[in-house]
Amino acid sequence: MKDKVLSPQPMKEQAQYPHIPGKGKNHPEALQLRRSYLDTLVKGINLNYDSQGLHLEQIQNNIENFVGTTEIPLGLVGPLLFQNQDQAEWVHTALATTEGALVASMNRGAKALSESGGFRSHILHQKMLRTPMFTFQSMHEALAFDQWIKRHFEVIRGIAQEQSNHAELLEIKSVVVGKIVHLKFIYSTHDAAGQNMTTACTWQACLYIDKQFPEETGFEIHNFVIDGNGASDKKVSFYSMQNGRGIHVIAEALITHEALSRTLRTTAEDMFRAFNHSMAISRFDGMIGYNINIANAIAGIFASTGQDLACIHESSIGILQLEPTDEGLYVSLSLPNLVVGTVGGGTHLPIASQTLELMSCKGPGSARRFAQLIAGFALSLELSTLAAIVSGQFVRAHQSLGRNKPKNWLLKADLNPDFFNSQFSLHHPVQSIEWLPNPFEENGILTELSRKATKKLIGLFPADLYLESGKKLELILKSKALGSELNQGLHFMASNIDAKLADELQAHQAKLEYANSHLKELRVYQALQKAGLGIMPKFYGAVENEEQEIYLLALERLNPDQLQIFNAENHPEAWTLELQHQVIRSIHQVHKAFAKIDLEEMELQNAEDFMEARTLFQAFIEVNRKDYQHLNLDPYFQKMQAFLHDFEEKGTKGKGRETLIHNDFNPRNIAIRNTDQACIYDWELAQKGLPQRDIFEFLAFSLEAGFKANRLLVLLDWHFDLVREINDKDYSRKDYLEDMALVAKSFLLQRVNFYLSGSTLVNYPFIESVFKSSFEMLAVVEREIRRLS
């Protein structure tokens, strides 16, 4: 089908997709960033989503026997590109839900829609029904009544409309069943949903009918009720679907092949095949309409905007339609019974009012726009969910989000002075504790991934401990998730990228450096302290409780005022040659101290074993090659493919001596004190491997783009002199450089591939620079090896 209305524009011609700060993260700092972002969306309105008490005067007509409120978490959905007539605009909503993965999924669908040029929508009509029932002595009288109503329609309409400024009586249809007549009063209620409004209007009309009909005809009305259940009020019916109740809105879009592949991880053919084949069972089961899960979107928006929640199920009748085209996939979603309003009901309550304001749908004149946006957001969820089902991501995502069997986990309330005094040796007893906000949580990639899999108390918790001696101890407590939970978080991330990648990650998790990360970091800090190395934050001890799954580290809280370099992963220009020398010298202390020590008790993996997960890294390459094809990086991915073949043929073991390596040795985990001393932390990915691995990663982050080869060689020669201290005398410079090339390839296959894939979901500003620098560094090393050969 060639669609003449919808023509997808190339992604490069679209407006830049807005970035929501702190997206996907739920710590206080990210929440504040999002609230600041909200303030920019609605000018002059203070969007305050804090828990608010409702005043009695606000809810007099909304509830009886008021005792309090309930809360449902609100998630920000958007931006979604809305083609509103001839004007394109970015729209947002707040979704009320407790279902993990729902907001993330809707945002993914919104991104795919927006990348393809956005969605359009159209309102067919808005109707609300009330169906009074009249009973007579005989069918003859019932038929006479039917004719009388038709002759008196204009009078009845005038009486009904006198009761409201919004209700417009469009027509009265009658259904005669023997001696019973059901009158379908069909209204347009404009910006109100209109159930109560139409009840009042119809009641006054019925009072007129009950008085006037007997007087004019001599026939008695035995009985009438305001509604004989013919309005399908808050019920699903074919009549409502075909004839209208609420707003009938249609949304459509044309999803490009690129958006389907890059964002939804599927194809037009696979989407249509699943959609088409599943139609049979929906017909067999007598399903009303056809959709995937629009009720999730509608329920979430209803709850956040003060709609009548009892109308969710009738409003969630939807007809999804898909059709492959040359350009991609045409999609439309029809919602024939969307019972919504922007005035009346609960729309005036604080949270509902603010969410409607966020959507530019507050007050009179907004109901049609409101319905159009609901249809667009529902279509976003339909696309993302169907794509996840088709590609196998659906179960993986839900398995990884919040499916825990709780134990007697540690609570924040447990971290009192008695706990510190019993678990840590702080020389002086703790009298009181002041917990502080964490300004550094934004950098905890692994922590954020772990939070996808557990609700335990994990992360960094800064505190000031006041001791009996009168001193204040500035400390940070690090509570670690299990390595298995970190792997679940990684699996969740992968499941939103590619189904095969997620499966491979799960199959090989025991061989990856993330396994046992909770134990490794405790063991490494203990070993570093025992070795007397001063290159880490002060270590006050650890708590390990397998039964309660407690793994805690108490560390010195680094003060930015006492640091000249901190969190500088995005600032290679800050790393002078002298500072690079200092970092290399510091990590060499660790390499030297542990080169001849049995590392068995430290729960470390061996870096050379990563090739046992060869198929995982093959999957990484395939995914990234597809995702980054627009950047002409295919030659680099071909080189990665060659690395895998080389490792398979020649093995991954180097010529030098292996030792304890940090294995995540980049400026995210390295600080420089004002005294020029390096401070190295976050050892949870430590492994047994060649010391060159740490040096290569550090330089990949700390060398500026376009670095001179001579500077790299100077640093490597300097490190070679250090490395000879832990190797045999015949360990040559060529041996050293060949080992450096070996770890460079391993770093590109493992860590850089991880960052490349994750950057489709998480913003890694440094990834492009690190990617290019790594290949440039490897090229310099290989040239030097050839020169020495």
mmCIF file of C-alpha atoms in Angstrom, residues 483-622:
data_model
loop_
_atom_site.group_PDB
_atom_site.id
_atom_site.type_symbol
_atom_site.label_atom_id
_atom_site.label_comp_id
_atom_site.label_asym_id
_atom_site.label_seq_id
_atom_site.Cartn_x
_atom_site.Cartn_y
_atom_site.Cartn_z
ATOM 1 C CA GLY A 483 25.876 -10.998 41.341
ATOM 2 C CA SER A 484 22.853 -12.967 40.121
ATOM 3 C CA GLU A 485 20.676 -9.859 40.537
ATOM 4 C CA LEU A 486 23.159 -7.792 38.565
ATOM 5 C CA ASN A 487 23.004 -10.422 35.838
ATOM 6 C CA GLN A 488 19.201 -10.158 35.898
ATOM 7 C CA GLY A 489 19.494 -6.398 35.422
ATOM 8 C CA LEU A 490 21.854 -6.942 32.511
ATOM 9 C CA HIS A 491 19.423 -9.484 31.115
ATOM 10 C CA PHE A 492 16.599 -6.939 31.358
ATOM 11 C CA MET A 493 18.687 -4.389 29.466
ATOM 12 C CA ALA A 494 19.560 -6.978 26.817
ATOM 13 C CA SER A 495 15.930 -8.107 26.505
ATOM 14 C CA ASN A 496 15.023 -4.575 25.433
ATOM 15 C CA ILE A 497 17.785 -4.663 22.833
ATOM 16 C CA ASP A 498 17.712 -8.088 21.206
ATOM 17 C CA ALA A 499 16.165 -11.443 22.151
ATOM 18 C CA LYS A 500 19.157 -13.497 21.021
ATOM 19 C CA LEU A 501 21.521 -11.257 22.963
ATOM 20 C CA ALA A 502 19.412 -11.689 26.116
ATOM 21 C CA ASP A 503 19.409 -15.473 25.725
ATOM 22 C CA GLU A 504 23.164 -15.597 25.210
ATOM 23 C CA LEU A 505 23.752 -13.363 28.216
ATOM 24 C CA GLN A 506 21.672 -15.651 30.398
ATOM 25 C CA ALA A 507 23.371 -18.786 29.080
ATOM 26 C CA HIS A 508 26.896 -17.511 29.835
ATOM 27 C CA GLN A 509 26.320 -15.427 32.977
ATOM 28 C CA ALA A 510 28.428 -17.697 35.202
ATOM 29 C CA LYS A 511 31.515 -17.039 33.051
ATOM 30 C CA LEU A 512 31.211 -13.263 32.965
ATOM 31 C CA GLU A 513 32.935 -10.818 35.288
ATOM 32 C CA TYR A 514 29.554 -9.877 36.801
ATOM 33 C CA ALA A 515 29.194 -13.231 38.554
ATOM 34 C CA ASN A 516 29.795 -13.095 42.325
ATOM 35 C CA SER A 517 30.368 -9.334 42.099
ATOM 36 C CA HIS A 518 28.923 -8.926 45.613
ATOM 37 C CA LEU A 519 31.578 -11.216 47.096
ATOM 38 C CA LYS A 520 34.484 -10.072 44.939
ATOM 39 C CA GLU A 521 34.372 -6.466 46.023
ATOM 40 C CA LEU A 522 34.323 -7.392 49.709
ATOM 41 C CA ARG A 523 37.231 -9.808 49.250
ATOM 42 C CA VAL A 524 39.284 -7.342 47.197
ATOM 43 C CA TYR A 525 38.932 -4.467 49.660
ATOM 44 C CA GLN A 526 39.873 -6.774 52.507
ATOM 45 C CA ALA A 527 42.919 -8.002 50.575
ATOM 46 C CA LEU A 528 43.988 -4.490 49.592
ATOM 47 C CA GLN A 529 43.779 -3.345 53.191
ATOM 48 C CA LYS A 530 45.747 -6.371 54.356
ATOM 49 C CA ALA A 531 48.409 -5.584 51.765
ATOM 50 C CA GLY A 532 48.663 -2.062 53.184
ATOM 51 C CA LEU A 533 48.029 -0.323 49.879
ATOM 52 C CA GLY A 534 46.934 3.298 50.196
ATOM 53 C CA ILE A 535 45.449 3.665 46.739
ATOM 54 C CA MET A 536 41.804 3.261 47.757
ATOM 55 C CA PRO A 537 39.308 5.067 49.992
ATOM 56 C CA LYS A 538 39.751 4.328 53.673
ATOM 57 C CA PHE A 539 38.125 0.991 54.379
ATOM 58 C CA TYR A 540 36.239 0.678 57.668
ATOM 59 C CA GLY A 541 35.111 -2.896 57.196
ATOM 60 C CA ALA A 542 32.503 -5.130 55.596
ATOM 61 C CA VAL A 543 29.385 -7.027 56.634
ATOM 62 C CA GLU A 544 28.538 -10.347 55.018
ATOM 63 C CA ASN A 545 25.319 -12.156 55.906
ATOM 64 C CA GLU A 546 24.343 -14.863 53.417
ATOM 65 C CA GLU A 547 20.994 -15.636 55.068
ATOM 66 C CA GLN A 548 19.740 -12.035 54.811
ATOM 67 C CA GLU A 549 21.664 -11.344 51.598
ATOM 68 C CA ILE A 550 23.539 -8.470 53.249
ATOM 69 C CA TYR A 551 26.823 -7.430 51.641
ATOM 70 C CA LEU A 552 27.977 -4.061 52.931
ATOM 71 C CA LEU A 553 31.116 -1.986 52.618
ATOM 72 C CA ALA A 554 31.897 1.014 54.829
ATOM 73 C CA LEU A 555 34.225 3.413 53.035
ATOM 74 C CA GLU A 556 35.617 6.909 53.292
ATOM 75 C CA ARG A 557 33.271 9.415 51.661
ATOM 76 C CA LEU A 558 35.309 11.257 49.078
ATOM 77 C CA ASN A 559 34.989 15.024 49.342
ATOM 78 C CA PRO A 560 34.997 16.766 45.931
ATOM 79 C CA ASP A 561 36.683 19.773 47.542
ATOM 80 C CA GLN A 562 39.671 17.551 48.286
ATOM 81 C CA LEU A 563 39.880 16.093 44.790
ATOM 82 C CA GLN A 564 41.349 17.548 41.615
ATOM 83 C CA ILE A 565 39.942 14.799 39.388
ATOM 84 C CA PHE A 566 36.609 13.065 39.996
ATOM 85 C CA ASN A 567 34.073 11.428 37.634
ATOM 86 C CA ALA A 568 36.097 12.592 34.635
ATOM 87 C CA GLU A 569 35.134 9.845 32.195
ATOM 88 C CA ASN A 570 33.793 12.462 29.781
ATOM 89 C CA HIS A 571 36.797 14.798 30.116
ATOM 90 C CA PRO A 572 39.971 13.262 28.653
ATOM 91 C CA GLU A 573 41.409 16.773 28.391
ATOM 92 C CA ALA A 574 41.719 16.819 32.204
ATOM 93 C CA TRP A 575 44.250 13.976 32.205
ATOM 94 C CA THR A 576 47.753 15.398 31.871
ATOM 95 C CA LEU A 577 50.725 13.170 31.196
ATOM 96 C CA GLU A 578 51.796 13.542 34.832
ATOM 97 C CA LEU A 579 48.386 12.448 36.132
ATOM 98 C CA GLN A 580 48.353 9.480 33.766
ATOM 99 C CA HIS A 581 51.776 8.478 35.094
ATOM 100 C CA GLN A 582 50.453 8.736 38.648
ATOM 101 C CA VAL A 583 47.471 6.473 37.932
ATOM 102 C CA ILE A 584 49.623 3.875 36.178
ATOM 103 C CA ARG A 585 52.082 3.892 39.085
ATOM 104 C CA SER A 586 49.249 3.446 41.578
ATOM 105 C CA ILE A 587 47.546 0.505 39.862
ATOM 106 C CA HIS A 588 50.964 -1.114 39.399
ATOM 107 C CA GLN A 589 51.228 -1.307 43.189
ATOM 108 C CA VAL A 590 48.224 -3.634 43.101
ATOM 109 C CA HIS A 591 49.504 -5.619 40.138
ATOM 110 C CA LYS A 592 52.882 -6.104 41.808
ATOM 111 C CA ALA A 593 51.459 -6.970 45.242
ATOM 112 C CA PHE A 594 49.196 -9.719 43.903
ATOM 113 C CA ALA A 595 51.287 -11.117 41.045
ATOM 114 C CA LYS A 596 52.660 -13.997 43.148
ATOM 115 C CA ILE A 597 49.736 -14.473 45.545
ATOM 116 C CA ASP A 598 47.116 -17.208 45.311
ATOM 117 C CA LEU A 599 43.940 -15.384 44.316
ATOM 118 C CA GLU A 600 41.610 -18.381 44.758
ATOM 119 C CA GLU A 601 39.838 -17.037 47.853
ATOM 120 C CA MET A 602 38.890 -13.769 46.165
ATOM 121 C CA GLU A 603 36.093 -15.312 44.029
ATOM 122 C CA LEU A 604 37.705 -14.018 40.814
ATOM 123 C CA GLN A 605 37.061 -15.140 37.271
ATOM 124 C CA ASN A 606 39.982 -15.604 34.937
ATOM 125 C CA ALA A 607 39.990 -13.007 32.169
ATOM 126 C CA GLU A 608 41.211 -15.482 29.577
ATOM 127 C CA ASP A 609 38.095 -17.643 30.074
ATOM 128 C CA PHE A 610 35.846 -15.084 28.399
ATOM 129 C CA MET A 611 36.113 -16.938 25.088
ATOM 130 C CA GLU A 612 33.917 -19.651 26.562
ATOM 131 C CA ALA A 613 31.158 -17.110 25.913
ATOM 132 C CA ARG A 614 32.182 -16.616 22.296
ATOM 133 C CA THR A 615 28.606 -16.805 21.000
ATOM 134 C CA LEU A 616 27.603 -13.995 23.370
ATOM 135 C CA PHE A 617 30.184 -11.621 21.928
ATOM 136 C CA GLN A 618 29.181 -12.708 18.444
ATOM 137 C CA ALA A 619 25.622 -11.630 19.324
ATOM 138 C CA PHE A 620 26.942 -8.284 20.612
ATOM 139 C CA ILE A 621 28.719 -7.669 17.320
ATOM 140 C CA GLU A 622 25.641 -8.531 15.248
#
